[in-house]
GROMACS .gro file of C-alpha atoms in nm:
model
  249
    1LEU     CA    1   0.000   0.000   0.000
    2VAL     CA    2   0.123   0.350  -0.077
    3GLY     CA    3   0.010   0.708  -0.027
    4ASP     CA    4  -0.342   0.762   0.108
    5ASP     CA    5  -0.415   0.389   0.112
    6ALA     CA    6  -0.119   0.325   0.342
    7ASP     CA    7  -0.217   0.614   0.569
    8ALA     CA    8  -0.573   0.482   0.589
    9ALA     CA    9  -0.454   0.132   0.672
   10GLY     CA   10  -0.218   0.269   0.934
   11GLY     CA   11  -0.496   0.479   1.085
   12ALA     CA   12  -0.725   0.176   1.101
   13ARG     CA   13  -0.454  -0.020   1.282
   14ASP     CA   14  -0.403   0.269   1.524
   15ARG     CA   15  -0.776   0.278   1.596
   16ARG     CA   16  -0.781  -0.096   1.655
   17VAL     CA   17  -0.490  -0.063   1.900
   18VAL     CA   18  -0.667   0.218   2.087
   19LEU     CA   19  -0.987   0.013   2.095
   20ARG     CA   20  -0.803  -0.288   2.231
   21ASP     CA   21  -0.634  -0.068   2.494
   22ARG     CA   22  -0.970   0.075   2.600
   23ARG     CA   23  -1.120  -0.272   2.620
   24ALA     CA   24  -0.825  -0.382   2.831
   25ASP     CA   25  -0.879  -0.083   3.062
   26LEU     CA   26  -1.244  -0.177   3.096
   27ARG     CA   27  -1.157  -0.535   3.181
   28ARG     CA   28  -0.908  -0.417   3.443
   29HIS     CA   29  -1.174  -0.189   3.591
   30LEU     CA   30  -1.425  -0.472   3.611
   31ASP     CA   31  -1.167  -0.698   3.770
   32LEU     CA   32  -1.089  -0.426   4.023
   33ALA     CA   33  -1.457  -0.381   4.106
   34ALA     CA   34  -1.463  -0.752   4.193
   35LEU     CA   35  -1.152  -0.699   4.407
   36ALA     CA   36  -0.948  -0.923   4.179
   37ALA     CA   37  -1.110  -1.254   4.277
   38ARG     CA   38  -1.480  -1.329   4.252
   39ARG     CA   39  -1.644  -1.534   4.524
   40GLY     CA   40  -1.994  -1.678   4.530
   41ASP     CA   41  -2.059  -1.713   4.156
   42GLN     CA   42  -1.962  -2.082   4.150
   43ALA     CA   43  -2.073  -2.385   4.350
   44GLY     CA   44  -1.868  -2.459   4.659
   45GLU     CA   45  -1.740  -2.104   4.711
   46VAL     CA   46  -1.949  -2.006   5.012
   47SER     CA   47  -2.039  -2.158   5.350
   48THR     CA   48  -1.736  -2.331   5.504
   49ALA     CA   49  -1.538  -2.290   5.181
   50LEU     CA   50  -1.536  -1.910   5.218
   51SER     CA   51  -1.258  -1.794   5.448
   52PRO     CA   52  -1.325  -1.503   5.686
   53LEU     CA   53  -1.157  -1.174   5.609
   54ASN     CA   54  -0.838  -1.109   5.799
   55ILE     CA   55  -0.895  -0.775   5.973
   56GLY     CA   56  -0.613  -0.808   6.226
   57THR     CA   57  -0.496  -1.026   6.511
   58GLY     CA   58  -0.767  -1.061   6.773
   59ARG     CA   59  -0.993  -0.808   6.605
   60ILE     CA   60  -1.370  -0.855   6.568
   61ALA     CA   61  -1.591  -0.672   6.319
   62SER     CA   62  -1.880  -0.480   6.473
   63LYS     CA   63  -2.011  -0.315   6.154
   64HIS     CA   64  -1.944  -0.351   5.783
   65ARG     CA   65  -2.036  -0.122   5.493
   66LEU     CA   66  -1.991  -0.139   5.116
   67GLY     CA   67  -1.921   0.153   4.883
   68ARG     CA   68  -1.916   0.144   4.506
   69THR     CA   69  -1.581  -0.035   4.473
   70HIS     CA   70  -1.450  -0.028   4.829
   71ALA     CA   71  -1.546  -0.156   5.171
   72CYS     CA   72  -1.485  -0.063   5.535
   73VAL     CA   73  -1.524  -0.242   5.866
   74LYS     CA   74  -1.562  -0.096   6.214
   75LEU     CA   75  -1.362  -0.295   6.465
   76ASP     CA   76  -1.447  -0.385   6.821
   77SER     CA   77  -1.171  -0.141   6.922
   78GLY     CA   78  -1.357   0.147   6.756
   79GLY     CA   79  -1.108   0.165   6.472
   80LEU     CA   80  -1.197   0.167   6.103
   81LYS     CA   81  -1.023  -0.021   5.822
   82CYS     CA   82  -1.097   0.018   5.449
   83TRP     CA   83  -0.990  -0.166   5.135
   84GLY     CA   84  -1.066  -0.193   4.763
   85ALA     CA   85  -1.043   0.082   4.504
   86ALA     CA   86  -0.917   0.411   4.646
   87ASN     CA   87  -1.036   0.653   4.379
   88TYR     CA   88  -1.026   1.013   4.507
   89GLY     CA   89  -0.898   0.886   4.844
   90ALA     CA   90  -1.208   0.679   4.918
   91ASN     CA   91  -1.014   0.450   5.153
   92GLY     CA   92  -0.883   0.741   5.357
   93TYR     CA   93  -0.516   0.647   5.367
   94GLY     CA   94  -0.375   0.960   5.206
   95ASP     CA   95  -0.328   0.805   4.863
   96SER     CA   96  -0.517   0.645   4.574
   97ARG     CA   97  -0.364   0.298   4.608
   98THR     CA   98  -0.590  -0.005   4.589
   99ARG     CA   99  -0.570  -0.236   4.888
  100GLY     CA  100  -0.689  -0.592   4.934
  101ASP     CA  101  -0.597  -0.718   4.587
  102GLY     CA  102  -0.244  -0.830   4.673
  103ARG     CA  103  -0.057  -1.030   4.933
  104ASN     CA  104   0.014  -0.883   5.275
  105GLU     CA  105  -0.234  -0.597   5.235
  106MET     CA  106  -0.496  -0.707   5.487
  107GLY     CA  107  -0.484  -0.814   5.850
  108ASP     CA  108  -0.222  -0.642   6.064
  109SER     CA  109  -0.069  -0.493   5.747
  110LEU     CA  110  -0.382  -0.283   5.691
  111PRO     CA  111  -0.376   0.020   5.920
  112GLU     CA  112  -0.673   0.184   6.085
  113LEU     CA  113  -0.784   0.519   5.947
  114ALA     CA  114  -0.653   0.819   6.137
  115PHE     CA  115  -0.912   1.068   6.261
  116GLY     CA  116  -0.697   1.253   6.512
  117GLY     CA  117  -0.725   1.331   6.880
  118GLY     CA  118  -0.750   0.967   6.983
  119GLU     CA  119  -1.107   0.955   6.850
  120THR     CA  120  -1.281   0.625   6.780
  121VAL     CA  121  -1.568   0.558   6.539
  122SER     CA  122  -1.922   0.515   6.667
  123ASP     CA  123  -2.091   0.489   6.326
  124PHE     CA  124  -2.003   0.532   5.959
  125ALA     CA  125  -2.145   0.519   5.609
  126LEU     CA  126  -2.000   0.474   5.261
  127GLY     CA  127  -2.112   0.629   4.936
  128SER     CA  128  -1.977   0.630   4.584
  129ASN     CA  129  -1.605   0.692   4.636
  130TYR     CA  130  -1.645   0.868   4.970
  131GLY     CA  131  -1.729   0.801   5.331
  132CYS     CA  132  -1.827   0.971   5.656
  133ALA     CA  133  -1.769   0.867   6.015
  134ILE     CA  134  -1.929   0.980   6.339
  135LEU     CA  135  -1.666   0.984   6.610
  136ASN     CA  136  -1.715   0.911   6.978
  137SER     CA  137  -1.732   1.286   7.047
  138GLY     CA  138  -2.029   1.321   6.811
  139SER     CA  139  -1.826   1.506   6.551
  140LEU     CA  140  -1.856   1.408   6.185
  141LYS     CA  141  -1.565   1.370   5.944
  142CYS     CA  142  -1.590   1.288   5.572
  143TRP     CA  143  -1.329   1.196   5.312
  144GLY     CA  144  -1.298   1.097   4.945
  145TYR     CA  145  -1.478   1.236   4.641
  146ASN     CA  146  -1.622   1.586   4.679
  147ASN     CA  147  -1.740   1.709   4.339
  148SER     CA  148  -2.070   1.847   4.475
  149GLY     CA  149  -1.970   1.943   4.827
  150GLN     CA  150  -2.095   1.612   4.968
  151LEU     CA  151  -1.813   1.611   5.224
  152GLY     CA  152  -1.962   1.926   5.375
  153TYR     CA  153  -1.650   2.142   5.396
  154GLY     CA  154  -1.766   2.438   5.190
  155ASP     CA  155  -1.558   2.345   4.884
  156THR     CA  156  -1.517   2.073   4.620
  157ALA     CA  157  -1.168   1.953   4.718
  158ASN     CA  158  -1.126   1.578   4.754
  159ARG     CA  159  -0.979   1.461   5.082
  160GLY     CA  160  -0.793   1.147   5.177
  161ASP     CA  161  -0.595   1.110   4.852
  162GLY     CA  162  -0.293   1.312   4.959
  163VAL     CA  163  -0.060   1.346   5.255
  164ASP     CA  164  -0.169   1.558   5.552
  165GLU     CA  165  -0.540   1.524   5.468
  166MET     CA  166  -0.654   1.278   5.736
  167GLY     CA  167  -0.613   1.267   6.113
  168ASP     CA  168  -0.594   1.608   6.276
  169PHE     CA  169  -0.569   1.766   5.929
  170LEU     CA  170  -0.923   1.653   5.848
  171PRO     CA  171  -1.168   1.898   6.008
  172SER     CA  172  -1.505   1.807   6.151
  173VAL     CA  173  -1.808   1.897   5.941
  174ASN     CA  174  -1.974   2.209   6.080
  175LEU     CA  175  -2.324   2.096   6.177
  176GLY     CA  176  -2.411   2.407   6.377
  177ALA     CA  177  -2.321   2.553   6.716
  178GLY     CA  178  -2.316   2.282   6.981
  179ARG     CA  179  -2.459   2.018   6.750
  180ALA     CA  180  -2.347   1.656   6.725
  181ALA     CA  181  -2.432   1.384   6.474
  182THR     CA  182  -2.609   1.067   6.587
  183GLN     CA  183  -2.649   0.904   6.245
  184VAL     CA  184  -2.516   0.968   5.894
  185ALA     CA  185  -2.635   0.848   5.553
  186VAL     CA  186  -2.452   0.896   5.224
  187SER     CA  187  -2.528   0.834   4.857
  188GLY     CA  188  -2.353   0.898   4.529
  189THR     CA  189  -2.315   1.272   4.579
  190HIS     CA  190  -2.516   1.390   4.881
  191THR     CA  191  -2.512   1.336   5.256
  192CYS     CA  192  -2.767   1.362   5.536
  193ALA     CA  193  -2.708   1.359   5.910
  194LEU     CA  194  -2.945   1.313   6.202
  195LEU     CA  195  -2.843   1.549   6.482
  196ASP     CA  196  -2.871   1.524   6.857
  197ASP     CA  197  -3.160   1.775   6.854
  198GLN     CA  198  -3.361   1.550   6.615
  199ASN     CA  199  -3.303   1.782   6.320
  200VAL     CA  200  -3.192   1.637   5.986
  201LYS     CA  201  -2.949   1.833   5.770
  202CYS     CA  202  -2.852   1.744   5.414
  203TRP     CA  203  -2.586   1.875   5.174
  204GLY     CA  204  -2.426   1.799   4.840
  205ALA     CA  205  -2.584   1.751   4.497
  206ASN     CA  206  -2.946   1.859   4.463
  207THR     CA  207  -3.040   1.806   4.099
  208TYR     CA  208  -3.372   1.644   4.186
  209GLY     CA  209  -3.442   1.821   4.513
  210GLN     CA  210  -3.298   1.527   4.705
  211LEU     CA  211  -3.174   1.753   4.984
  212GLY     CA  212  -3.534   1.829   5.077
  213TYR     CA  213  -3.518   2.209   5.091
  214GLY     CA  214  -3.776   2.282   4.824
  215ASP     CA  215  -3.520   2.386   4.562
  216LYS     CA  216  -3.237   2.250   4.349
  217VAL     CA  217  -2.956   2.448   4.508
  218VAL     CA  218  -2.636   2.257   4.580
  219ARG     CA  219  -2.521   2.301   4.940
  220GLY     CA  220  -2.184   2.239   5.103
  221ASP     CA  221  -1.966   2.333   4.806
  222HIS     CA  222  -1.914   2.699   4.901
  223ALA     CA  223  -1.819   2.883   5.216
  224GLY     CA  224  -2.104   2.995   5.440
  225GLU     CA  225  -2.340   2.710   5.347
  226MET     CA  226  -2.287   2.477   5.642
  227GLY     CA  227  -2.318   2.514   6.019
  228ASP     CA  228  -2.597   2.740   6.143
  229SER     CA  229  -2.650   2.858   5.784
  230LEU     CA  230  -2.776   2.513   5.689
  231PRO     CA  231  -3.129   2.467   5.826
  232GLY     CA  232  -3.284   2.145   5.944
  233LEU     CA  233  -3.540   1.986   5.714
  234GLN     CA  234  -3.901   2.090   5.764
  235LEU     CA  235  -4.073   1.754   5.817
  236GLY     CA  236  -4.393   1.869   5.986
  237SER     CA  237  -4.509   1.957   6.335
  238GLY     CA  238  -4.452   1.690   6.595
  239VAL     CA  239  -4.244   1.463   6.371
  240VAL     CA  240  -3.971   1.274   6.555
  241VAL     CA  241  -3.702   1.127   6.332
  242ALA     CA  242  -3.593   0.777   6.427
  243SER     CA  243  -3.339   0.723   6.150
  244VAL     CA  244  -3.222   0.869   5.821
  245THR     CA  245  -3.138   0.706   5.490
  246VAL     CA  246  -3.077   0.827   5.135
  247GLY     CA  247  -3.110   0.693   4.781
  248ILE     CA  248  -2.850   0.662   4.508
  249PHE     CA  249  -2.889   1.021   4.384
   0.00000   0.00000   0.00000
């Protein structure tokens, strides 16, 4: 082939190479979402054949949550460990490195998340590439993806994917003067918290009015939108909230 015919043939080969590369990327992504080894899709892989997760010597799981491609467990010590895909810092270890898909990454080799001040976790929730934890003091801290202000820090900066972003460097979400969180629920891009005064506050994406404020205004992505500036939801006179949950959006 010569001239335009050769260029066309070369271009077709280039497109096939790019297509193969993209297909390979997709396969790697799907493998990652399954945490490298599927369990439960074949006979004989569950019940006594399924080994318990190694979460550390002498440690017992008290609560377990699943995100989109990562998972976390609350330990009997009050610590929190996370593994799986770490996009945007979803695992909270100050990087974007996947954990749990290689040898010597679980058990005692997997550290507990640092929240600072000797705080332990009383409750937590995972969303799509982010998470929030209520600490024993009642304060709320969130990390990971923050494109719509779902972390509640008045900006759209991700947290947990770089050094000096967790522990004492990670601030508590401002829920209002003197307020503490008793329950938290997270979704793809918005968060709701039940407070100690029975109020519910929500922030993050609001495309469909999912925050419950009678508008479509995003909250939590700019300064001055959290704390006492963020009202509790108006749920009706005499309503007492027992728990809070959110949907995917």
